[in-house]
Short mmCIF file of C-alpha atoms in Angstrom, two decimals:
data_model
loop_
_atom_site.label_atom_id
_atom_site.label_comp_id
_atom_site.label_asym_id
_atom_site.label_seq_id
_atom_site.Cartn_x
_atom_site.Cartn_y
_atom_site.Cartn_z
CA MET A 1052 19.07 -7.82 50.17
CA ILE A 1053 16.03 -10.08 49.77
CA LEU A 1054 13.74 -7.33 51.05
CA GLU A 1055 15.23 -4.80 48.64
CA LYS A 1056 14.86 -7.24 45.74
CA SER A 1057 11.22 -7.86 46.68
CA LYS A 1058 10.58 -4.12 46.76
CA ASN A 1059 12.10 -3.70 43.29
CA THR A 1060 10.01 -6.56 41.93
CA LEU A 1061 6.86 -5.12 43.48
CA PHE A 1062 7.65 -1.66 42.14
CA THR A 1063 8.27 -3.03 38.63
CA ALA A 1064 5.05 -5.06 38.70
CA LEU A 1065 3.07 -2.05 39.92
CA LYS A 1066 4.63 0.15 37.23
CA TRP A 1067 3.61 -2.22 34.45
CA ILE A 1068 0.10 -2.68 35.83
CA ILE A 1069 -0.32 1.10 35.79
CA ILE A 1070 1.10 1.31 32.24
CA CYS A 1071 -1.22 -1.48 31.02
CA THR A 1072 -4.23 0.12 32.64
CA ILE A 1073 -3.58 3.58 31.20
CA ILE A 1074 -2.83 2.21 27.71
CA GLY A 1075 -5.97 0.07 27.83
CA ILE A 1076 -8.16 2.97 28.95
CA LEU A 1077 -6.75 5.46 26.44
CA SER A 1078 -6.75 3.01 23.53
CA GLY A 1079 -10.18 1.67 24.42
CA SER A 1080 -11.59 5.20 24.66
CA ALA A 1081 -10.03 6.07 21.30
CA SER A 1082 -11.60 2.95 19.77
CA ALA A 1083 -14.97 3.76 21.32
CA PHE A 1084 -14.91 7.26 19.83
CA PHE A 1085 -13.78 5.83 16.50
CA LEU A 1086 -16.58 3.24 16.44
CA ILE A 1087 -19.22 5.87 17.20
CA ALA A 1088 -17.85 8.25 14.56
CA LEU A 1089 -17.54 5.40 12.06
CA GLU A 1090 -21.16 4.39 12.62
CA TRP A 1091 -22.27 7.97 11.98
CA ALA A 1092 -20.15 8.21 8.80
CA THR A 1093 -21.55 4.90 7.54
CA HIS A 1094 -25.19 5.86 8.17
CA TYR A 1095 -24.74 9.26 6.59
CA ARG A 1096 -23.20 7.73 3.45
CA GLU A 1097 -25.92 5.10 3.17
CA GLU A 1098 -28.63 7.76 3.38
CA ASN A 1099 -26.84 10.12 0.97
CA ASN A 1100 -25.37 8.06 -1.87
CA TRP A 1101 -24.46 11.19 -3.82
CA ILE A 1102 -21.62 11.74 -1.39
CA ILE A 1103 -19.45 9.20 -3.24
CA TRP A 1104 -18.68 11.95 -5.77
CA PHE A 1105 -16.64 13.63 -3.03
CA LEU A 1106 -14.27 10.62 -2.88
CA PRO A 1107 -11.63 12.41 -5.01
CA LEU A 1108 -11.72 15.44 -2.71
CA GLY A 1109 -11.56 13.22 0.37
CA GLY A 1110 -8.63 11.35 -1.14
CA LEU A 1111 -6.83 14.60 -1.86
CA LEU A 1112 -7.33 15.75 1.74
CA ILE A 1113 -5.92 12.47 3.05
CA GLY A 1114 -3.01 12.61 0.62
CA LEU A 1115 -2.14 16.20 1.51
CA SER A 1116 -2.41 15.60 5.25
CA TYR A 1117 0.03 12.71 5.13
CA TYR A 1118 2.33 14.42 2.62
CA TYR A 1119 2.77 17.56 4.70
CA TRP A 1120 2.30 16.29 8.26
CA GLY A 1121 2.45 12.50 8.25
CA GLN A 1122 5.35 11.23 6.17
CA SER A 1123 6.96 9.78 9.30
CA VAL A 1124 3.85 7.66 10.02
CA VAL A 1125 2.54 6.91 6.52
CA LYS A 1126 3.66 3.26 6.76
CA GLY A 1127 0.95 2.60 9.34
CA ASN A 1128 0.90 -0.93 10.76
CA ASN A 1129 4.12 -1.73 8.94
CA LEU A 1130 5.83 1.03 10.93
CA LEU A 1131 4.75 -0.62 14.18
CA LEU A 1132 6.23 -3.93 13.03
CA GLU A 1133 9.42 -2.23 11.82
CA GLU A 1134 9.90 -0.47 15.14
CA TYR A 1135 9.26 -3.70 17.01
CA GLU A 1136 11.86 -5.58 15.01
CA ASN A 1137 14.42 -2.76 15.04
CA PRO A 1138 13.56 -0.04 17.59
CA GLN A 1139 14.76 3.38 16.40
CA LYS A 1140 12.47 6.31 17.16
CA THR A 1141 9.35 6.71 19.25
CA ILE A 1142 6.27 6.63 17.02
CA PRO A 1143 4.87 10.17 16.81
CA LEU A 1144 1.55 10.62 18.58
CA LYS A 1145 0.22 12.36 15.45
CA MET A 1146 -0.19 8.90 13.91
CA ALA A 1147 -3.41 8.54 15.93
CA PRO A 1148 -5.35 11.64 14.74
CA LEU A 1149 -4.05 11.32 11.19
CA VAL A 1150 -5.19 7.73 10.72
CA LEU A 1151 -8.46 8.47 12.52
CA PHE A 1152 -9.19 11.41 10.22
CA GLY A 1153 -8.11 9.48 7.11
CA THR A 1154 -10.22 6.44 7.91
CA LEU A 1155 -13.36 8.43 8.68
CA ILE A 1156 -12.98 10.37 5.42
CA THR A 1157 -12.47 7.09 3.52
CA HIS A 1158 -15.65 5.56 4.97
CA LEU A 1159 -17.75 8.72 4.76
CA PHE A 1160 -17.21 9.07 1.01
CA GLY A 1161 -17.51 5.39 0.13
CA GLY A 1162 -14.05 3.84 0.10
CA SER A 1163 -13.77 0.14 0.89
CA ALA A 1164 -11.64 -0.35 4.00
CA GLY A 1165 -11.61 -1.76 7.50
CA ARG A 1166 -11.03 -0.43 10.98
CA GLU A 1167 -8.48 -2.65 12.73
CA GLY A 1168 -5.53 -0.81 11.17
CA THR A 1169 -6.81 2.45 12.58
CA ALA A 1170 -7.36 1.06 16.09
CA VAL A 1171 -3.99 -0.71 16.13
CA GLN A 1172 -2.17 2.42 14.94
CA MET A 1173 -3.93 4.58 17.50
CA GLY A 1174 -3.12 2.05 20.22
CA GLY A 1175 0.51 1.74 19.12
CA ALA A 1176 1.04 5.50 18.92
CA ILE A 1177 -0.57 6.07 22.33
CA ALA A 1178 1.39 3.25 23.95
CA ASP A 1179 4.76 4.29 22.55
CA GLN A 1180 4.55 7.66 24.31
CA PHE A 1181 5.25 5.77 27.55
CA THR A 1182 8.70 4.86 26.23
CA GLY A 1183 10.06 8.32 26.92
CA LEU A 1184 7.86 8.96 29.95
CA PHE A 1185 9.22 5.93 31.81
CA LYS A 1186 12.64 5.94 30.08
CA LEU A 1187 12.20 2.38 28.85
CA ASP A 1188 14.97 0.41 27.12
CA LYS A 1189 14.60 -1.31 23.74
CA SER A 1190 13.33 -4.57 25.23
CA ASP A 1191 10.64 -2.81 27.25
CA ARG A 1192 9.73 -0.70 24.24
CA LYS A 1193 8.94 -3.87 22.33
CA THR A 1194 6.59 -4.81 25.12
CA ILE A 1195 4.96 -1.38 24.91
CA LEU A 1196 4.28 -1.83 21.19
CA ILE A 1197 2.70 -5.23 21.83
CA LEU A 1198 0.45 -3.63 24.44
CA GLY A 1199 -0.67 -0.95 21.99
CA ILE A 1200 -1.51 -3.50 19.30
CA SER A 1201 -3.30 -5.70 21.83
CA ALA A 1202 -5.43 -2.87 23.24
CA GLY A 1203 -6.35 -1.55 19.79
CA PHE A 1204 -7.33 -4.92 18.36
CA ALA A 1205 -9.24 -6.14 21.42
CA SER A 1206 -11.21 -2.93 21.84
CA ILE A 1207 -12.20 -2.51 18.19
CA PHE A 1208 -13.54 -6.07 17.76
CA GLY A 1209 -14.62 -6.91 21.30
CA THR A 1210 -12.36 -9.98 21.39
CA PRO A 1211 -9.84 -9.58 24.25
CA LEU A 1212 -8.32 -13.06 24.05
CA ALA A 1213 -7.81 -12.83 20.29
CA GLY A 1214 -6.50 -9.26 20.63
CA ALA A 1215 -3.84 -10.29 23.12
CA LEU A 1216 -2.82 -13.31 21.05
CA PHE A 1217 -2.83 -11.38 17.78
CA ALA A 1218 -0.39 -8.82 19.20
CA LEU A 1219 1.94 -11.63 20.26
CA GLU A 1220 1.51 -13.85 17.20
CA VAL A 1221 1.98 -11.14 14.59
CA VAL A 1222 5.54 -10.61 15.96
CA ILE A 1223 6.08 -14.18 17.13
CA PHE A 1224 9.21 -14.79 15.07
CA SER A 1225 10.98 -11.80 16.59
CA LYS A 1226 12.27 -11.91 20.13
CA ILE A 1227 9.40 -11.64 22.63
CA ASN A 1228 10.04 -10.81 26.27
CA LEU A 1229 8.06 -13.34 28.30
CA LYS A 1230 6.60 -10.62 30.50
CA SER A 1231 4.84 -9.31 27.37
CA VAL A 1232 2.49 -12.29 27.46
CA PRO A 1233 0.51 -11.59 30.68
CA LEU A 1234 0.77 -7.84 30.11
CA SER A 1235 -0.74 -8.22 26.63
CA PHE A 1236 -3.75 -10.02 28.09
CA LEU A 1237 -4.16 -7.46 30.87
CA THR A 1238 -4.09 -4.54 28.43
CA ALA A 1239 -6.48 -6.28 26.03
CA TYR A 1240 -9.05 -6.78 28.76
CA VAL A 1241 -8.73 -3.21 30.02
CA GLY A 1242 -9.23 -1.94 26.45
CA TYR A 1243 -12.18 -4.27 25.92
CA TYR A 1244 -13.96 -3.27 29.13
CA THR A 1245 -13.28 0.40 28.46
CA VAL A 1246 -15.34 0.15 25.26
CA GLU A 1247 -18.02 -1.67 27.25
CA ILE A 1248 -18.09 1.16 29.80
CA TRP A 1249 -18.63 3.64 26.96
CA HIS A 1250 -21.69 1.52 25.99
CA VAL A 1251 -20.43 0.89 22.47
CA LYS A 1252 -21.77 -2.38 21.09
CA HIS A 1253 -20.06 -4.84 18.75
CA THR A 1254 -21.74 -6.86 16.01
CA ILE A 1255 -22.98 -10.27 17.18
CA TYR A 1256 -22.55 -13.33 14.96
CA SER A 1257 -23.74 -16.89 15.57
CA ILE A 1258 -23.43 -20.40 14.18
CA PRO A 1259 -26.67 -22.09 15.32
CA PHE A 1260 -25.90 -25.60 14.08
CA VAL A 1261 -22.67 -27.62 13.91
CA PRO A 1262 -22.72 -31.11 12.32
CA GLU A 1263 -20.89 -34.12 13.68
CA MET A 1264 -17.33 -34.62 12.54
CA SER A 1265 -16.74 -37.40 9.99
CA LEU A 1266 -14.32 -38.28 7.20
CA THR A 1267 -16.68 -36.72 4.66
CA THR A 1268 -16.94 -33.57 6.73
CA LEU A 1269 -13.15 -33.43 7.05
CA PHE A 1270 -12.82 -33.66 3.29
CA TRP A 1271 -15.11 -30.67 2.80
CA ILE A 1272 -13.35 -28.70 5.54
CA PHE A 1273 -10.02 -29.31 3.85
CA LEU A 1274 -11.34 -28.33 0.42
CA VAL A 1275 -13.06 -25.08 1.44
CA SER A 1276 -10.15 -24.11 3.69
CA ILE A 1277 -7.78 -24.30 0.73
CA LEU A 1278 -10.09 -21.90 -1.10
CA PHE A 1279 -10.09 -19.59 1.93
CA GLY A 1280 -6.29 -19.63 1.89
CA LEU A 1281 -6.16 -18.81 -1.81
CA ALA A 1282 -8.64 -15.96 -1.27
CA ALA A 1283 -6.35 -14.58 1.46
CA MET A 1284 -3.40 -14.76 -0.90
CA LEU A 1285 -5.36 -12.97 -3.63
CA PHE A 1286 -6.37 -10.24 -1.19
CA SER A 1287 -2.80 -9.63 -0.01
CA ARG A 1288 -1.34 -9.65 -3.51
CA SER A 1289 -4.10 -7.35 -4.77
CA THR A 1290 -3.44 -4.71 -2.11
CA HIS A 1291 0.30 -4.72 -2.78
CA LEU A 1292 -0.26 -4.70 -6.56
CA TRP A 1293 -2.43 -1.57 -6.52
CA GLY A 1294 -0.09 0.16 -4.08
CA ASN A 1295 2.92 -0.49 -6.32
CA LEU A 1296 1.00 0.55 -9.43
CA PHE A 1297 -0.09 3.89 -7.96
CA SER A 1298 3.39 4.67 -6.61
CA LYS A 1299 5.00 3.95 -9.98
CA THR A 1300 2.53 5.83 -12.17
CA ILE A 1301 1.75 8.91 -10.02
CA ALA A 1302 4.82 10.64 -8.62
CA TYR A 1303 3.07 13.18 -6.38
CA PRO A 1304 1.57 11.15 -3.47
CA PRO A 1305 -1.50 13.37 -2.75
CA PHE A 1306 -2.69 12.85 -6.34
CA ARG A 1307 -2.82 9.05 -5.87
CA PRO A 1308 -5.95 8.95 -3.70
CA PHE A 1309 -7.39 11.83 -5.74
CA VAL A 1310 -7.14 9.85 -8.99
CA GLY A 1311 -8.14 6.68 -7.17
CA GLY A 1312 -11.20 8.47 -5.81
CA ILE A 1313 -12.31 9.50 -9.29
CA ILE A 1314 -12.05 5.91 -10.51
CA LEU A 1315 -13.76 4.48 -7.41
CA ALA A 1316 -16.66 6.95 -7.51
CA THR A 1317 -17.22 6.28 -11.21
CA ALA A 1318 -17.12 2.51 -10.70
CA LEU A 1319 -19.57 2.68 -7.78
CA PHE A 1320 -21.94 4.80 -9.85
CA PHE A 1321 -21.97 2.36 -12.76
CA ILE A 1322 -22.34 -0.84 -10.72
CA GLY A 1323 -25.30 0.76 -8.96
CA THR A 1324 -24.75 -0.70 -5.49
CA SER A 1325 -23.03 0.40 -2.31
CA LYS A 1326 -22.62 -3.06 -0.80
CA TYR A 1327 -18.86 -3.09 -1.49
CA THR A 1328 -18.25 0.26 0.20
CA GLY A 1329 -17.13 0.82 3.78
CA LEU A 1330 -16.88 -2.11 6.18
CA GLY A 1331 -19.62 -4.18 4.58
CA VAL A 1332 -20.93 -5.42 7.95
CA PRO A 1333 -24.56 -5.82 6.75
CA MET A 1334 -23.31 -8.11 3.98
CA ILE A 1335 -21.25 -10.09 6.48
CA VAL A 1336 -24.24 -10.58 8.79
CA GLU A 1337 -26.46 -11.58 5.85
CA ALA A 1338 -23.87 -14.11 4.67
CA PHE A 1339 -24.61 -16.28 7.73
CA SER A 1340 -28.18 -16.91 6.57
CA THR A 1341 -28.45 -16.12 2.85
CA PRO A 1342 -26.15 -17.50 0.12
CA ASN A 1343 -24.05 -14.83 -1.54
CA ALA A 1344 -23.35 -14.42 -5.22
CA PRO A 1345 -20.10 -16.18 -6.18
CA TYR A 1346 -18.52 -12.87 -7.23
CA ASP A 1347 -19.20 -10.87 -4.04
CA PHE A 1348 -15.92 -11.83 -2.38
CA LEU A 1349 -13.97 -11.00 -5.54
CA MET A 1350 -15.58 -7.57 -5.78
CA LYS A 1351 -14.67 -6.81 -2.18
CA ILE A 1352 -11.06 -7.85 -2.83
CA LEU A 1353 -10.98 -5.58 -5.89
CA PHE A 1354 -12.51 -2.54 -4.19
CA THR A 1355 -10.52 -2.86 -0.96
CA GLY A 1356 -7.21 -3.48 -2.70
CA PHE A 1357 -7.80 -0.50 -4.96
CA THR A 1358 -8.94 1.77 -2.10
CA LEU A 1359 -5.96 1.05 0.15
CA GLY A 1360 -3.51 0.84 -2.73
CA ALA A 1361 -4.54 4.32 -3.88
CA GLY A 1362 -3.66 5.75 -0.47
CA PHE A 1363 -6.96 5.88 1.38
CA LYS A 1364 -6.81 4.87 5.05
CA GLY A 1365 -8.38 2.10 7.09
CA GLY A 1366 -7.69 -1.50 7.93
CA GLU A 1367 -7.83 -4.75 6.04
CA VAL A 1368 -9.31 -7.12 8.61
CA THR A 1369 -13.04 -6.37 8.34
CA PRO A 1370 -12.83 -6.60 4.52
CA LEU A 1371 -11.08 -9.93 5.08
CA PHE A 1372 -14.05 -10.98 7.23
CA PHE A 1373 -16.31 -9.92 4.34
CA VAL A 1374 -14.30 -11.90 1.80
CA GLY A 1375 -14.25 -15.04 3.94
CA ALA A 1376 -17.88 -14.91 5.04
CA THR A 1377 -19.28 -14.23 1.57
CA LEU A 1378 -17.06 -16.88 -0.01
CA GLY A 1379 -18.16 -19.44 2.58
CA SER A 1380 -21.77 -18.39 2.09
CA ALA A 1381 -21.51 -18.81 -1.69
CA LEU A 1382 -19.89 -22.22 -1.25
CA SER A 1383 -22.92 -23.39 0.76
CA LEU A 1384 -24.72 -23.82 -2.57
CA ILE A 1385 -22.44 -26.73 -3.46
CA VAL A 1386 -20.83 -27.81 -0.16
CA PRO A 1387 -23.03 -29.93 2.16
CA LEU A 1388 -22.22 -27.97 5.34
CA PRO A 1389 -24.44 -25.41 7.14
CA ILE A 1390 -24.25 -21.94 5.63
CA ALA A 1391 -23.53 -20.22 8.96
CA LEU A 1392 -20.68 -22.64 9.68
CA LEU A 1393 -19.12 -22.06 6.26
CA ALA A 1394 -19.47 -18.29 6.62
CA GLY A 1395 -17.95 -18.41 10.10
CA MET A 1396 -15.06 -20.60 8.97
CA GLY A 1397 -14.32 -18.26 6.08
CA PHE A 1398 -14.70 -15.22 8.34
CA VAL A 1399 -11.65 -16.16 10.42
CA ALA A 1400 -9.77 -18.44 8.00
CA VAL A 1401 -9.16 -15.77 5.35
CA PHE A 1402 -8.00 -13.43 8.11
CA SER A 1403 -5.67 -16.18 9.37
CA GLY A 1404 -4.10 -16.66 5.96
CA ALA A 1405 -3.61 -12.96 5.25
CA THR A 1406 -2.00 -12.15 8.62
CA HIS A 1407 -0.18 -15.45 9.35
CA THR A 1408 -1.92 -15.66 12.75
CA PRO A 1409 -3.85 -18.98 12.90
CA ILE A 1410 -3.85 -19.21 16.71
CA ALA A 1411 -5.30 -15.74 17.29
CA CYS A 1412 -7.87 -16.29 14.52
CA THR A 1413 -8.96 -19.62 15.98
CA VAL A 1414 -9.45 -18.00 19.39
CA MET A 1415 -11.32 -15.14 17.75
CA GLY A 1416 -13.65 -17.67 16.16
CA LEU A 1417 -14.29 -19.23 19.56
CA GLU A 1418 -15.01 -15.82 21.10
CA LEU A 1419 -17.39 -14.82 18.30
CA PHE A 1420 -19.12 -18.10 17.46
CA GLY A 1421 -18.82 -20.31 20.55
CA LEU A 1422 -16.93 -23.46 21.51
CA GLU A 1423 -19.16 -25.84 19.54
CA SER A 1424 -17.62 -24.80 16.22
CA GLY A 1425 -14.08 -24.75 17.61
CA LEU A 1426 -12.70 -27.79 15.77
CA PHE A 1427 -14.07 -26.60 12.41
CA ILE A 1428 -12.75 -23.09 12.98
CA GLY A 1429 -9.32 -24.30 14.10
CA LEU A 1430 -8.84 -26.61 11.12
CA ALA A 1431 -9.99 -23.92 8.68
CA CYS A 1432 -7.58 -21.34 10.13
CA LEU A 1433 -4.64 -23.74 10.09
CA ILE A 1434 -5.22 -25.03 6.54
CA ALA A 1435 -5.88 -21.55 5.14
CA TYR A 1436 -2.72 -20.33 6.87
CA PHE A 1437 -0.61 -22.87 4.99
CA PHE A 1438 -2.31 -22.32 1.62
CA SER A 1439 -2.25 -18.50 1.65
CA GLY A 1440 1.26 -18.07 0.32
CA SER A 1441 4.31 -16.42 1.81
CA VAL A 1442 3.11 -12.81 1.40
CA GLY A 1443 0.58 -11.34 3.83
CA ILE A 1444 -1.04 -7.95 4.18
CA TYR A 1445 1.83 -6.63 6.33
CA LYS A 1446 4.97 -6.24 4.22
CA THR A 1447 7.33 -5.93 7.20
CA GLN A 1448 5.96 -8.93 9.10
CA ILE A 1449 8.57 -11.65 9.61
CA VAL A 1450 7.26 -15.04 8.49
CA LYS A 1451 9.20 -18.08 9.67
CA GLY A 1452 8.37 -21.46 11.16
CA PRO A 1453 6.83 -24.41 9.24
CA LYS A 1454 5.12 -22.19 6.69
CA TYR A 1455 8.34 -20.35 5.90
CA HIS A 1456 10.26 -23.59 5.37
CA LEU A 1457 7.47 -25.00 3.20
CA TYR A 1458 7.59 -22.05 0.80
CA GLN A 1459 11.38 -22.00 0.80
CA LYS A 1460 11.20 -25.52 -0.61
CA PHE A 1461 8.92 -24.27 -3.38
CA LYS A 1462 11.43 -21.56 -4.24
CA ARG A 1463 14.38 -23.96 -4.27
CA LYS A 1464 12.45 -26.18 -6.68
CA GLY A 1465 11.80 -23.19 -8.92
CA THR A 1466 8.10 -22.99 -8.08
CA ASP A 1467 7.30 -19.52 -6.85
CA LEU A 1468 3.59 -19.54 -7.61
CA LEU A 1469 2.62 -18.79 -4.01
#
């Protein structure tokens, strides 16, 4: 009996190790291809600015592709969270090529979007195919979805610890099978090293100087972190606002990104700069050494919210990095803290507030910037998390815990400002 039980345990462990490894390799390879293709699309657009006039056509192609072939996966990341909370149907594998195509078109023609949503959706769609292959029950299927999110996030940003924690934290207030925890880390590392094997490099950031902690420093940390939280709230509300506006005013879905593309291309032409298009990584890197204009973060919120709300594809996280880093950089003109530290704090704190994942964002800060800035990063992520309101970028994400109870008190008192 004991021997048979040991064999079953060993077989189950071996099965999950194989599943994690395959998901990590496939998702990591998909992310590697995506990163290479995205770099090409970005360079081509930057060298050929006239291509922005094809945004309406690109939007129409995205709209038509989802209307005729992708209505079952159009919810994107929200579909992954829905299926995790209430498992119904296996996510169609077509989610991966559709979101890949849509994101590359968005970036090639000058839309403002990120990349994490694409990687997470590709990872989730790939992972969920193992549900039928191994005849997994609902509990195990939840684990599979966590593994897909973990592999996608870790491989696209080069942050395996944060990727594993993000996948767990974003669904933390649903039931999590404890075995999902080590499996999430295993899959994240496999996905991360797969990208490394493909020799795809990630952007390197640094915070060269960190001041000593003091009461004065704490005051400034608290103040700027509140602003980071409010910026996260503005970003989330903006994206939802534009999405609702387009769905109410344009009945035929493929026309939404078409009309949005016309408006975006015209706006980009008149402002005369491309720094708010695409990922905005050069602006993020520059923010760590050169103070930004105080309106840069607002412009990125506007362009990204409009792009995604109109129906173009991509993620929100890299634009959130842009918003946080440029806001922190601009604040360095009046806040007596190092510019790189403020940019780094904003980088992860705005992300924390918009996704309700302060632990994963703190760990991401440690992976990207080093342990020396850990206390500053952790405080910024926690404070921004509490001041970012009750609505994040993922509509179907369940938000409970201390933050949930805090905002319930606001509602009971008739104050629903956040």
